[in-house]
C-alpha positions as protocol buffer text, in pm:
chain_id: "A"
residue {
  index: 1
  type: UNK
  ca { x: 3166 y: -253 z: 561 }
}
residue {
  index: 2
  type: UNK
  ca { x: 3321 y: -355 z: 231 }
}
residue {
  index: 3
  type: UNK
  ca { x: 3387 y: -703 z: 97 }
}
residue {
  index: 4
  type: UNK
  ca { x: 3727 y: -865 z: 144 }
}
residue {
  index: 5
  type: UNK
  ca { x: 3915 y: -1016 z: -147 }
}
residue {
  index: 6
  type: UNK
  ca { x: 3800 y: -1363 z: -46 }
}
residue {
  index: 7
  type: UNK
  ca { x: 3439 y: -1247 z: -33 }
}
residue {
  index: 8
  type: UNK
  ca { x: 3474 y: -1092 z: -379 }
}
residue {
  index: 9
  type: UNK
  ca { x: 3611 y: -1425 z: -503 }
}
residue {
  index: 10
  type: UNK
  ca { x: 3313 y: -1609 z: -349 }
}
residue {
  index: 11
  type: UNK
  ca { x: 3076 y: -1382 z: -537 }
}
residue {
  index: 12
  type: UNK
  ca { x: 3267 y: -1437 z: -861 }
}
residue {
  index: 13
  type: UNK
  ca { x: 3258 y: -1814 z: -810 }
}
residue {
  index: 14
  type: UNK
  ca { x: 2879 y: -1798 z: -832 }
}
residue {
  index: 15
  type: UNK
  ca { x: 2920 y: -1687 z: -1195 }
}
residue {
  index: 16
  type: UNK
  ca { x: 3047 y: -2034 z: -1285 }
}
residue {
  index: 17
  type: UNK
  ca { x: 2819 y: -2295 z: -1438 }
}
residue {
  index: 18
  type: UNK
  ca { x: 2859 y: -2670 z: -1434 }
}
residue {
  index: 19
  type: UNK
  ca { x: 3084 y: -2776 z: -1723 }
}
residue {
  index: 20
  type: UNK
  ca { x: 3239 y: -2433 z: -1783 }
}
residue {
  index: 21
  type: UNK
  ca { x: 3597 y: -2391 z: -1906 }
}
residue {
  index: 22
  type: UNK
  ca { x: 3734 y: -2101 z: -1701 }
}
residue {
  index: 23
  type: UNK
  ca { x: 4038 y: -1874 z: -1714 }
}
residue {
  index: 24
  type: UNK
  ca { x: 4137 y: -1684 z: -1399 }
}
residue {
  index: 25
  type: UNK
  ca { x: 4346 y: -1369 z: -1434 }
}
residue {
  index: 26
  type: UNK
  ca { x: 4633 y: -1258 z: -1213 }
}
residue {
  index: 27
  type: UNK
  ca { x: 4561 y: -1115 z: -867 }
}
residue {
  index: 28
  type: UNK
  ca { x: 4223 y: -1139 z: -692 }
}
residue {
  index: 29
  type: UNK
  ca { x: 4073 y: -1361 z: -967 }
}
residue {
  index: 30
  type: UNK
  ca { x: 4309 y: -1646 z: -876 }
}
residue {
  index: 31
  type: UNK
  ca { x: 4129 y: -1673 z: -538 }
}
residue {
  index: 32
  type: UNK
  ca { x: 3816 y: -1791 z: -719 }
}
residue {
  index: 33
  type: UNK
  ca { x: 3973 y: -2137 z: -750 }
}
residue {
  index: 34
  type: UNK
  ca { x: 3937 y: -2179 z: -372 }
}
residue {
  index: 35
  type: UNK
  ca { x: 3564 y: -2096 z: -369 }
}
residue {
  index: 36
  type: UNK
  ca { x: 3406 y: -2301 z: -645 }
}
residue {
  index: 37
  type: UNK
  ca { x: 3078 y: -2446 z: -507 }
}
residue {
  index: 38
  type: UNK
  ca { x: 3095 y: -2820 z: -448 }
}
residue {
  index: 39
  type: UNK
  ca { x: 2795 y: -2886 z: -670 }
}
residue {
  index: 40
  type: UNK
  ca { x: 2961 y: -2715 z: -968 }
}
residue {
  index: 41
  type: UNK
  ca { x: 3232 y: -2882 z: -1178 }
}
residue {
  index: 42
  type: UNK
  ca { x: 3446 y: -2656 z: -1396 }
}
residue {
  index: 43
  type: UNK
  ca { x: 3781 y: -2690 z: -1573 }
}
residue {
  index: 44
  type: UNK
  ca { x: 4036 y: -2417 z: -1503 }
}
residue {
  index: 45
  type: UNK
  ca { x: 4273 y: -2317 z: -1783 }
}
residue {
  index: 46
  type: UNK
  ca { x: 4596 y: -2118 z: -1758 }
}
residue {
  index: 47
  type: UNK
  ca { x: 4763 y: -1940 z: -2051 }
}
residue {
  index: 48
  type: UNK
  ca { x: 5100 y: -2095 z: -1975 }
}
residue {
  index: 49
  type: UNK
  ca { x: 4964 y: -2437 z: -2068 }
}
residue {
  index: 50
  type: UNK
  ca { x: 4754 y: -2607 z: -1800 }
}
residue {
  index: 51
  type: UNK
  ca { x: 4403 y: -2745 z: -1834 }
}
residue {
  index: 52
  type: UNK
  ca { x: 4255 y: -2879 z: -1512 }
}
residue {
  index: 53
  type: UNK
  ca { x: 4403 y: -2662 z: -1236 }
}
residue {
  index: 54
  type: UNK
  ca { x: 4288 y: -2715 z: -878 }
}
residue {
  index: 55
  type: UNK
  ca { x: 4288 y: -2481 z: -577 }
}
residue {
  index: 56
  type: UNK
  ca { x: 4603 y: -2327 z: -434 }
}
residue {
  index: 57
  type: UNK
  ca { x: 4826 y: -2573 z: -245 }
}
residue {
  index: 58
  type: UNK
  ca { x: 4844 y: -2574 z: 134 }
}
residue {
  index: 59
  type: UNK
  ca { x: 5160 y: -2435 z: 292 }
}
residue {
  index: 60
  type: UNK
  ca { x: 5434 y: -2694 z: 259 }
}
residue {
  index: 61
  type: UNK
  ca { x: 5267 y: -2876 z: -32 }
}
residue {
  index: 62
  type: UNK
  ca { x: 5385 y: -2640 z: -306 }
}
residue {
  index: 63
  type: UNK
  ca { x: 5554 y: -2777 z: -617 }
}
residue {
  index: 64
  type: UNK
  ca { x: 5785 y: -2502 z: -753 }
}
residue {
  index: 65
  type: UNK
  ca { x: 5763 y: -2654 z: -1103 }
}
residue {
  index: 66
  type: UNK
  ca { x: 5384 y: -2630 z: -1111 }
}
residue {
  index: 67
  type: UNK
  ca { x: 5281 y: -2266 z: -1160 }
}
residue {
  index: 68
  type: UNK
  ca { x: 5009 y: -2065 z: -1328 }
}
residue {
  index: 69
  type: UNK
  ca { x: 5050 y: -1775 z: -1571 }
}
residue {
  index: 70
  type: UNK
  ca { x: 5114 y: -1540 z: -1278 }
}
residue {
  index: 71
  type: UNK
  ca { x: 5398 y: -1764 z: -1151 }
}
residue {
  index: 72
  type: UNK
  ca { x: 5198 y: -1871 z: -844 }
}
residue {
  index: 73
  type: UNK
  ca { x: 5224 y: -2232 z: -734 }
}
residue {
  index: 74
  type: UNK
  ca { x: 4906 y: -2429 z: -806 }
}
residue {
  index: 75
  type: UNK
  ca { x: 4765 y: -2778 z: -788 }
}
residue {
  index: 76
  type: UNK
  ca { x: 4611 y: -2986 z: -1066 }
}
residue {
  index: 77
  type: UNK
  ca { x: 4312 y: -3216 z: -1064 }
}
residue {
  index: 78
  type: UNK
  ca { x: 4309 y: -3577 z: -1181 }
}
residue {
  index: 79
  type: UNK
  ca { x: 4316 y: -3583 z: -1560 }
}
residue {
  index: 80
  type: UNK
  ca { x: 4486 y: -3243 z: -1599 }
}
residue {
  index: 81
  type: UNK
  ca { x: 4689 y: -3185 z: -1913 }
}
residue {
  index: 82
  type: UNK
  ca { x: 4992 y: -2974 z: -2002 }
}
residue {
  index: 83
  type: UNK
  ca { x: 5081 y: -2816 z: -2337 }
}
residue {
  index: 84
  type: UNK
  ca { x: 5268 y: -2523 z: -2489 }
}
residue {
  index: 85
  type: UNK
  ca { x: 5139 y: -2167 z: -2508 }
}
residue {
  index: 86
  type: UNK
  ca { x: 5056 y: -2203 z: -2878 }
}
residue {
  index: 87
  type: UNK
  ca { x: 4788 y: -2462 z: -2800 }
}
residue {
  index: 88
  type: UNK
  ca { x: 4676 y: -2265 z: -2495 }
}
residue {
  index: 89
  type: UNK
  ca { x: 4610 y: -1951 z: -2697 }
}
residue {
  index: 90
  type: UNK
  ca { x: 4448 y: -2153 z: -2975 }
}
residue {
  index: 91
  type: UNK
  ca { x: 4190 y: -2260 z: -2716 }
}
residue {
  index: 92
  type: UNK
  ca { x: 4136 y: -1899 z: -2609 }
}
residue {
  index: 93
  type: UNK
  ca { x: 4126 y: -1747 z: -2957 }
}
residue {
  index: 94
  type: UNK
  ca { x: 3909 y: -2032 z: -3081 }
}
residue {
  index: 95
  type: UNK
  ca { x: 3630 y: -1950 z: -2835 }
}
residue {
  index: 96
  type: UNK
  ca { x: 3677 y: -2261 z: -2621 }
}
residue {
  index: 97
  type: UNK
  ca { x: 3683 y: -2070 z: -2290 }
}
residue {
  index: 98
  type: UNK
  ca { x: 3336 y: -2000 z: -2149 }
}
residue {
  index: 99
  type: UNK
  ca { x: 3426 y: -1738 z: -1890 }
}
residue {
  index: 100
  type: UNK
  ca { x: 3731 y: -1536 z: -1787 }
}
residue {
  index: 101
  type: UNK
  ca { x: 3756 y: -1359 z: -1452 }
}
residue {
  index: 102
  type: UNK
  ca { x: 4005 y: -1073 z: -1476 }
}
residue {
  index: 103
  type: UNK
  ca { x: 4141 y: -778 z: -1284 }
}
residue {
  index: 104
  type: UNK
  ca { x: 4111 y: -419 z: -1403 }
}
residue {
  index: 105
  type: UNK
  ca { x: 4264 y: -74 z: -1379 }
}
residue {
  index: 106
  type: UNK
  ca { x: 3954 y: 87 z: -1531 }
}
residue {
  index: 107
  type: UNK
  ca { x: 3619 y: -35 z: -1662 }
}
residue {
  index: 108
  type: UNK
  ca { x: 3400 y: 184 z: -1879 }
}
residue {
  index: 109
  type: UNK
  ca { x: 3024 y: 210 z: -1843 }
}
residue {
  index: 110
  type: UNK
  ca { x: 2993 y: 49 z: -2186 }
}
residue {
  index: 111
  type: UNK
  ca { x: 3212 y: -249 z: -2091 }
}
residue {
  index: 112
  type: UNK
  ca { x: 3546 y: -118 z: -2218 }
}
residue {
  index: 113
  type: UNK
  ca { x: 3838 y: -268 z: -2024 }
}
residue {
  index: 114
  type: UNK
  ca { x: 4181 y: -128 z: -1940 }
}
residue {
  index: 115
  type: UNK
  ca { x: 4392 y: -370 z: -1737 }
}
residue {
  index: 116
  type: UNK
  ca { x: 4748 y: -384 z: -1861 }
}
residue {
  index: 117
  type: UNK
  ca { x: 4922 y: -45 z: -1877 }
}
residue {
  index: 118
  type: UNK
  ca { x: 5002 y: 80 z: -1526 }
}
residue {
  index: 119
  type: UNK
  ca { x: 5063 y: 458 z: -1517 }
}
residue {
  index: 120
  type: UNK
  ca { x: 5427 y: 531 z: -1437 }
}
residue {
  index: 121
  type: UNK
  ca { x: 5531 y: 165 z: -1445 }
}
residue {
  index: 122
  type: UNK
  ca { x: 5734 y: -20 z: -1706 }
}
residue {
  index: 123
  type: UNK
  ca { x: 5542 y: -327 z: -1826 }
}
residue {
  index: 124
  type: UNK
  ca { x: 5655 y: -583 z: -2082 }
}
residue {
  index: 125
  type: UNK
  ca { x: 5316 y: -604 z: -2248 }
}
residue {
  index: 126
  type: UNK
  ca { x: 4956 y: -701 z: -2192 }
}
residue {
  index: 127
  type: UNK
  ca { x: 5023 y: -1074 z: -2188 }
}
residue {
  index: 128
  type: UNK
  ca { x: 4716 y: -1278 z: -2276 }
}
residue {
  index: 129
  type: UNK
  ca { x: 4455 y: -1024 z: -2172 }
}
residue {
  index: 130
  type: UNK
  ca { x: 4370 y: -902 z: -2523 }
}
residue {
  index: 131
  type: UNK
  ca { x: 4325 y: -1260 z: -2646 }
}
residue {
  index: 132
  type: UNK
  ca { x: 4107 y: -1348 z: -2348 }
}
residue {
  index: 133
  type: UNK
  ca { x: 3867 y: -1057 z: -2387 }
}
residue {
  index: 134
  type: UNK
  ca { x: 3840 y: -1117 z: -2763 }
}
residue {
  index: 135
  type: UNK
  ca { x: 3792 y: -1493 z: -2754 }
}
residue {
  index: 136
  type: UNK
  ca { x: 3604 y: -1565 z: -2430 }
}
residue {
  index: 137
  type: UNK
  ca { x: 3225 y: -1579 z: -2417 }
}
residue {
  index: 138
  type: UNK
  ca { x: 3176 y: -1395 z: -2086 }
}
residue {
  index: 139
  type: UNK
  ca { x: 3409 y: -1156 z: -1905 }
}
residue {
  index: 140
  type: UNK
  ca { x: 3375 y: -1085 z: -1533 }
}
residue {
  index: 141
  type: UNK
  ca { x: 3599 y: -826 z: -1369 }
}
residue {
  index: 142
  type: UNK
  ca { x: 3705 y: -825 z: -1003 }
}
residue {
  index: 143
  type: UNK
  ca { x: 3862 y: -502 z: -884 }
}
residue {
  index: 144
  type: UNK
  ca { x: 3877 y: -256 z: -597 }
}
residue {
  index: 145
  type: UNK
  ca { x: 3610 y: 10 z: -642 }
}
residue {
  index: 146
  type: UNK
  ca { x: 3863 y: 294 z: -627 }
}
residue {
  index: 147
  type: UNK
  ca { x: 4235 y: 319 z: -701 }
}
residue {
  index: 148
  type: UNK
  ca { x: 4498 y: 385 z: -433 }
}
residue {
  index: 149
  type: UNK
  ca { x: 4470 y: 759 z: -496 }
}
residue {
  index: 150
  type: UNK
  ca { x: 4093 y: 747 z: -440 }
}
residue {
  index: 151
  type: UNK
  ca { x: 3996 y: 789 z: -805 }
}
residue {
  index: 152
  type: UNK
  ca { x: 3713 y: 571 z: -937 }
}
residue {
  index: 153
  type: UNK
  ca { x: 3803 y: 260 z: -1136 }
}
residue {
  index: 154
  type: UNK
  ca { x: 3453 y: 238 z: -1283 }
}
residue {
  index: 155
  type: UNK
  ca { x: 3431 y: 533 z: -1520 }
}
residue {
  index: 156
  type: UNK
  ca { x: 3216 y: 671 z: -1799 }
}
residue {
  index: 157
  type: UNK
  ca { x: 3506 y: 642 z: -2046 }
}
residue {
  index: 158
  type: UNK
  ca { x: 3843 y: 474 z: -1987 }
}
residue {
  index: 159
  type: UNK
  ca { x: 4145 y: 705 z: -2005 }
}
residue {
  index: 160
  type: UNK
  ca { x: 4409 y: 430 z: -1987 }
}
residue {
  index: 161
  type: UNK
  ca { x: 4517 y: 218 z: -2286 }
}
residue {
  index: 162
  type: UNK
  ca { x: 4241 y: -29 z: -2365 }
}
residue {
  index: 163
  type: UNK
  ca { x: 4257 y: -406 z: -2356 }
}
residue {
  index: 164
  type: UNK
  ca { x: 3923 y: -449 z: -2530 }
}
residue {
  index: 165
  type: UNK
  ca { x: 3613 y: -258 z: -2642 }
}
residue {
  index: 166
  type: UNK
  ca { x: 3273 y: -344 z: -2491 }
}
residue {
  index: 167
  type: UNK
  ca { x: 3395 y: -676 z: -2355 }
}
residue {
  index: 168
  type: UNK
  ca { x: 3301 y: -673 z: -1983 }
}
residue {
  index: 169
  type: UNK
  ca { x: 2971 y: -832 z: -1878 }
}
residue {
  index: 170
  type: UNK
  ca { x: 2984 y: -799 z: -1498 }
}
residue {
  index: 171
  type: UNK
  ca { x: 3193 y: -597 z: -1249 }
}
residue {
  index: 172
  type: UNK
  ca { x: 3254 y: -714 z: -892 }
}
residue {
  index: 173
  type: UNK
  ca { x: 3418 y: -466 z: -655 }
}
residue {
  index: 174
  type: UNK
  ca { x: 3476 y: -453 z: -281 }
}
residue {
  index: 175
  type: UNK
  ca { x: 3161 y: -236 z: -261 }
}
residue {
  index: 176
  type: UNK
  ca { x: 2914 y: -366 z: -517 }
}
residue {
  index: 177
  type: UNK
  ca { x: 2828 y: -575 z: -822 }
}
residue {
  index: 178
  type: UNK
  ca { x: 2727 y: -416 z: -1153 }
}
residue {
  index: 179
  type: UNK
  ca { x: 2590 y: -575 z: -1467 }
}
residue {
  index: 180
  type: UNK
  ca { x: 2697 y: -407 z: -1792 }
}
residue {
  index: 181
  type: UNK
  ca { x: 2384 y: -372 z: -2005 }
}
residue {
  index: 182
  type: UNK
  ca { x: 2329 y: -215 z: -2351 }
}
residue {
  index: 183
  type: UNK
  ca { x: 2191 y: 93 z: -2176 }
}
residue {
  index: 184
  type: UNK
  ca { x: 2467 y: 124 z: -1916 }
}
residue {
  index: 185
  type: UNK
  ca { x: 2551 y: -4 z: -1568 }
}
residue {
  index: 186
  type: UNK
  ca { x: 2296 y: -167 z: -1340 }
}
residue {
  index: 187
  type: UNK
  ca { x: 2363 y: -220 z: -969 }
}
residue {
  index: 188
  type: UNK
  ca { x: 2264 y: -578 z: -881 }
}
residue {
  index: 189
  type: UNK
  ca { x: 2429 y: -634 z: -539 }
}
residue {
  index: 190
  type: UNK
  ca { x: 2614 y: -442 z: -268 }
}
residue {
  index: 191
  type: UNK
  ca { x: 2817 y: -494 z: 47 }
}
residue {
  index: 192
  type: UNK
  ca { x: 2650 y: -464 z: 384 }
}
residue {
  index: 193
  type: UNK
  ca { x: 2652 y: -109 z: 515 }
}
residue {
  index: 194
  type: UNK
  ca { x: 2735 y: 54 z: 180 }
}
residue {
  index: 195
  type: UNK
  ca { x: 2486 y: 329 z: 102 }
}
residue {
  index: 196
  type: UNK
  ca { x: 2351 y: 415 z: -241 }
}
residue {
  index: 197
  type: UNK
  ca { x: 2469 y: 773 z: -195 }
}
residue {
  index: 198
  type: UNK
  ca { x: 2824 y: 659 z: -121 }
}
residue {
  index: 199
  type: UNK
  ca { x: 2825 y: 431 z: -426 }
}
residue {
  index: 200
  type: UNK
  ca { x: 2720 y: 716 z: -650 }
}
residue {
  index: 201
  type: UNK
  ca { x: 2997 y: 934 z: -501 }
}
residue {
  index: 202
  type: UNK
  ca { x: 3276 y: 680 z: -567 }
}
residue {
  index: 203
  type: UNK
  ca { x: 3155 y: 553 z: -904 }
}
residue {
  index: 204
  type: UNK
  ca { x: 3270 y: 753 z: -1203 }
}
residue {
  index: 205
  type: UNK
  ca { x: 2968 y: 667 z: -1417 }
}
residue {
  index: 206
  type: UNK
  ca { x: 2592 y: 679 z: -1367 }
}
residue {
  index: 207
  type: UNK
  ca { x: 2406 y: 356 z: -1296 }
}
residue {
  index: 208
  type: UNK
  ca { x: 2056 y: 229 z: -1245 }
}
residue {
  index: 209
  type: UNK
  ca { x: 1948 y: 0 z: -960 }
}
residue {
  index: 210
  type: UNK
  ca { x: 1791 y: -342 z: -1006 }
}
residue {
  index: 211
  type: UNK
  ca { x: 1432 y: -289 z: -883 }
}
residue {
  index: 212
  type: UNK
  ca { x: 1439 y: -626 z: -705 }
}
residue {
  index: 213
  type: UNK
  ca { x: 1749 y: -536 z: -505 }
}
residue {
  index: 214
  type: UNK
  ca { x: 1686 y: -512 z: -133 }
}
residue {
  index: 215
  type: UNK
  ca { x: 1900 y: -251 z: 40 }
}
residue {
  index: 216
  type: UNK
  ca { x: 2012 y: -479 z: 320 }
}
residue {
  index: 217
  type: UNK
  ca { x: 2308 y: -710 z: 398 }
}
residue {
  index: 218
  type: UNK
  ca { x: 2387 y: -968 z: 134 }
}
residue {
  index: 219
  type: UNK
  ca { x: 2289 y: -1311 z: 265 }
}
residue {
  index: 220
  type: UNK
  ca { x: 2480 y: -1541 z: 32 }
}
residue {
  index: 221
  type: UNK
  ca { x: 2818 y: -1448 z: 182 }
}
residue {
  index: 222
  type: UNK
  ca { x: 2712 y: -1596 z: 515 }
}
residue {
  index: 223
  type: UNK
  ca { x: 2631 y: -1935 z: 366 }
}
residue {
  index: 224
  type: UNK
  ca { x: 2875 y: -2219 z: 332 }
}
residue {
  index: 225
  type: UNK
  ca { x: 2976 y: -2267 z: -35 }
}
residue {
  index: 226
  type: UNK
  ca { x: 2850 y: -2627 z: -16 }
}
residue {
  index: 227
  type: UNK
  ca { x: 2495 y: -2497 z: 24 }
}
residue {
  index: 228
  type: UNK
  ca { x: 2502 y: -2275 z: -284 }
}
residue {
  index: 229
  type: UNK
  ca { x: 2299 y: -2375 z: -584 }
}
residue {
  index: 230
  type: UNK
  ca { x: 2452 y: -2350 z: -929 }
}
residue {
  index: 231
  type: UNK
  ca { x: 2316 y: -2054 z: -1130 }
}
residue {
  index: 232
  type: UNK
  ca { x: 2057 y: -2141 z: -1393 }
}
residue {
  index: 233
  type: UNK
  ca { x: 2191 y: -2160 z: -1747 }
}
């Protein structure tokens, strides 16, 4: 059994520390806003000029004028502020964002990231991704483990145009969680029912296994987010 997108977002939400300024990329990362533990207070930033975003609105409560960088309708928390993209990117480039959770097309074993140029598709540009990976203190990637054609998205060396070199710190997929270390990838968590042999088959780079990792179902996904403890700083 693999993790759903919501379960991947729950895992990513555990990366957040109290007081963090956080940027969520387009796609699966936006779901993280709905799973922030209740004992953790963070401030969500969007490149299009919002500081203080809340979770997604309930059906019927959407405000079409209130959108994130991916043009999805959002909510804002009390005290939120709005500004132009110049100020937004000044925050990002100035190192004011503690963590960014982004999607990926490929991630290299050394932390290289490719997440903007889609093969065979016409794209207008990479948007704010290059600024985020250059100016943010910690980069976490959420992605499917393999592409639609079955090819691995975690690879020894990226073959797609790069967004940044050696920028990714942690990779969360629908199968597993890897930490990017100076010596390569380390498996630190896995979905229930996923075997080590299968992970090695579908991962395009070698990896070591955290010696404390128990090869059994992950317990934290069964707990209510309110019961989670904030990670230690």
